[in-house]
Amino acid sequence: MTKALNVVPDRCTGCMQCELACSWVQTGTFAPSQSLVRVNVFDEEASYAPFTCLQCDEAWCMNACPVNAIALDPATGAKVVVEPLCIGCHLCTIACPFGTVFSLPESGKAAKCDLCGGQPACATACPTQAIAFGESPQPGRWLEAWGAKVHRNRVEAFGR
């Protein structure tokens, strides 16, 4: 079984502690714009949902990379960007269906969640356990139910 970030959107309060922790670990600064986890605000629902790389079994970002700069970390099982190999072509950012591969402005290279080497700062910093790191039979499984809920509420609110 794979270890992954398990998200429970109903627990998220929008405090953004996960973004601050991630940016600190990744860049050494408290800069949420540099975070590899983002908290999405659903205004219509008055709710929030953190999201980051789902570490997909069939990683489209990895398959799209022409220089094999996204590789499997044998210790964590995470698909990680091998920075020295990345040429900054951004094909991985285009290929990711979830928009969780980012381009770093200072280098022009790709960045994505690497699970902090097996100790994700976002999960540690989350005061409500909206993000938890642990065994997961299917990473990202929470997304389907959350998407259905958001869609259902939108239809109720707008009639379409």
CSV table of C-alpha atoms in Angstrom, one decimal, residues 28-149:
chain,number,residue,atom,x,y,z
A,28,GLY,CA,13.2,28.8,3.7
A,29,THR,CA,10.7,31.6,3.5
A,30,PHE,CA,7.1,32.0,4.6
A,31,ALA,CA,5.7,32.7,1.1
A,32,PRO,CA,2.4,31.0,0.4
A,33,SER,CA,2.9,31.8,-3.3
A,34,GLN,CA,5.9,29.4,-3.2
A,35,SER,CA,4.0,26.6,-1.5
A,36,LEU,CA,3.4,23.3,-3.3
A,37,VAL,CA,0.2,22.8,-1.5
A,38,ARG,CA,-2.6,25.3,-2.1
A,39,VAL,CA,-5.9,25.9,-0.3
A,40,ASN,CA,-8.7,26.3,-2.7
A,41,VAL,CA,-11.5,28.7,-1.6
A,42,PHE,CA,-15.1,27.7,-2.5
A,43,ASP,CA,-16.9,31.0,-2.0
A,44,GLU,CA,-20.3,29.6,-2.9
A,45,GLU,CA,-19.9,27.0,-0.2
A,46,ALA,CA,-18.0,29.1,2.3
A,47,SER,CA,-15.5,26.3,2.5
A,48,TYR,CA,-12.0,25.3,1.7
A,49,ALA,CA,-10.0,22.4,0.4
A,50,PRO,CA,-6.3,21.9,0.4
A,51,PHE,CA,-4.8,20.2,-2.6
A,52,THR,CA,-1.4,19.2,-3.9
A,53,CYS,CA,0.1,16.5,-6.1
A,54,LEU,CA,-1.8,13.2,-5.8
A,55,GLN,CA,1.2,11.1,-6.7
A,56,CYS,CA,-0.9,9.4,-9.4
A,57,ASP,CA,-0.2,5.8,-10.3
A,58,GLU,CA,-0.2,6.9,-14.0
A,59,ALA,CA,1.7,10.1,-13.5
A,60,TRP,CA,1.0,12.2,-16.7
A,61,CYS,CA,3.6,14.8,-15.6
A,62,MET,CA,6.2,12.1,-15.5
A,63,ASN,CA,5.2,10.6,-18.8
A,64,ALA,CA,5.2,14.0,-20.5
A,65,CYS,CA,8.8,15.0,-19.4
A,66,PRO,CA,11.1,14.7,-22.4
A,67,VAL,CA,14.2,14.4,-20.3
A,68,ASN,CA,13.0,12.1,-17.5
A,69,ALA,CA,13.3,14.9,-14.9
A,70,ILE,CA,10.5,13.5,-12.8
A,71,ALA,CA,11.5,10.3,-11.1
A,72,LEU,CA,10.2,7.9,-8.4
A,73,ASP,CA,11.8,8.5,-5.0
A,74,PRO,CA,12.5,4.9,-3.8
A,75,ALA,CA,12.3,5.9,-0.2
A,76,THR,CA,8.9,7.6,-0.3
A,77,GLY,CA,7.3,6.5,-3.5
A,78,ALA,CA,6.7,10.1,-4.5
A,79,LYS,CA,7.2,11.3,-8.0
A,80,VAL,CA,9.8,14.1,-7.6
A,81,VAL,CA,11.4,16.7,-9.9
A,82,VAL,CA,15.1,16.0,-10.3
A,83,GLU,CA,16.0,19.7,-10.5
A,84,PRO,CA,19.4,19.4,-12.3
A,85,LEU,CA,17.7,17.4,-15.1
A,86,CYS,CA,14.7,19.8,-15.6
A,87,ILE,CA,15.1,22.0,-18.7
A,88,GLY,CA,12.1,24.2,-17.9
A,89,CYS,CA,9.9,23.2,-20.9
A,90,HIS,CA,6.7,23.1,-18.7
A,91,LEU,CA,5.3,20.1,-20.4
A,92,CYS,CA,4.7,18.5,-17.0
A,93,THR,CA,2.7,21.5,-15.8
A,94,ILE,CA,0.5,21.2,-19.0
A,95,ALA,CA,0.1,17.4,-18.6
A,96,CYS,CA,-1.0,17.4,-15.0
A,97,PRO,CA,-4.8,17.2,-15.0
A,98,PHE,CA,-5.0,18.6,-11.5
A,99,GLY,CA,-2.7,21.7,-11.9
A,100,THR,CA,-0.4,20.6,-9.1
A,101,VAL,CA,2.9,20.9,-10.9
A,102,PHE,CA,4.2,24.5,-10.7
A,103,SER,CA,6.8,26.6,-12.4
A,104,LEU,CA,9.3,28.3,-10.1
A,105,PRO,CA,9.6,31.9,-11.1
A,106,GLU,CA,13.3,32.3,-10.0
A,107,SER,CA,14.5,29.3,-12.0
A,108,GLY,CA,11.8,28.6,-14.6
A,109,LYS,CA,11.9,24.9,-13.6
A,110,ALA,CA,9.2,22.6,-12.4
A,111,ALA,CA,8.3,21.9,-8.8
A,112,LYS,CA,5.8,19.6,-7.2
A,113,CYS,CA,5.1,18.0,-3.9
A,114,ASP,CA,7.9,15.6,-2.9
A,115,LEU,CA,6.2,14.6,0.4
A,116,CYS,CA,9.0,16.3,2.2
A,117,GLY,CA,11.1,13.2,2.1
A,118,GLY,CA,8.5,11.2,3.9
A,119,GLN,CA,7.6,13.8,6.6
A,120,PRO,CA,5.2,16.2,4.9
A,121,ALA,CA,5.3,19.6,6.6
A,122,CYS,CA,1.7,20.4,5.5
A,123,ALA,CA,0.3,17.4,7.4
A,124,THR,CA,2.4,18.2,10.5
A,125,ALA,CA,1.2,21.9,10.5
A,126,CYS,CA,-2.5,21.2,9.9
A,127,PRO,CA,-4.2,21.9,13.2
A,128,THR,CA,-7.5,20.1,12.2
A,129,GLN,CA,-6.0,17.0,10.4
A,130,ALA,CA,-7.5,18.1,7.1
A,131,ILE,CA,-4.2,16.8,5.7
A,132,ALA,CA,-2.9,13.5,7.1
A,133,PHE,CA,0.0,11.4,5.9
A,134,GLY,CA,-0.5,7.7,5.9
A,135,GLU,CA,-1.3,4.5,4.1
A,136,SER,CA,-3.8,5.0,1.3
A,137,PRO,CA,-5.2,2.3,-1.0
A,138,GLN,CA,-6.0,5.0,-3.6
A,139,PRO,CA,-4.4,8.4,-3.3
A,140,GLY,CA,-6.8,11.2,-4.2
A,141,ARG,CA,-9.9,9.1,-3.5
A,142,TRP,CA,-11.3,12.0,-1.6
A,143,LEU,CA,-11.4,14.2,-4.7
A,144,GLU,CA,-14.4,12.3,-6.4
A,145,ALA,CA,-16.7,12.7,-3.4
A,146,TRP,CA,-15.7,16.3,-2.8
A,147,GLY,CA,-16.2,17.2,-6.5
A,148,ALA,CA,-19.7,15.6,-6.5
A,149,LYS,CA,-20.6,17.6,-3.3
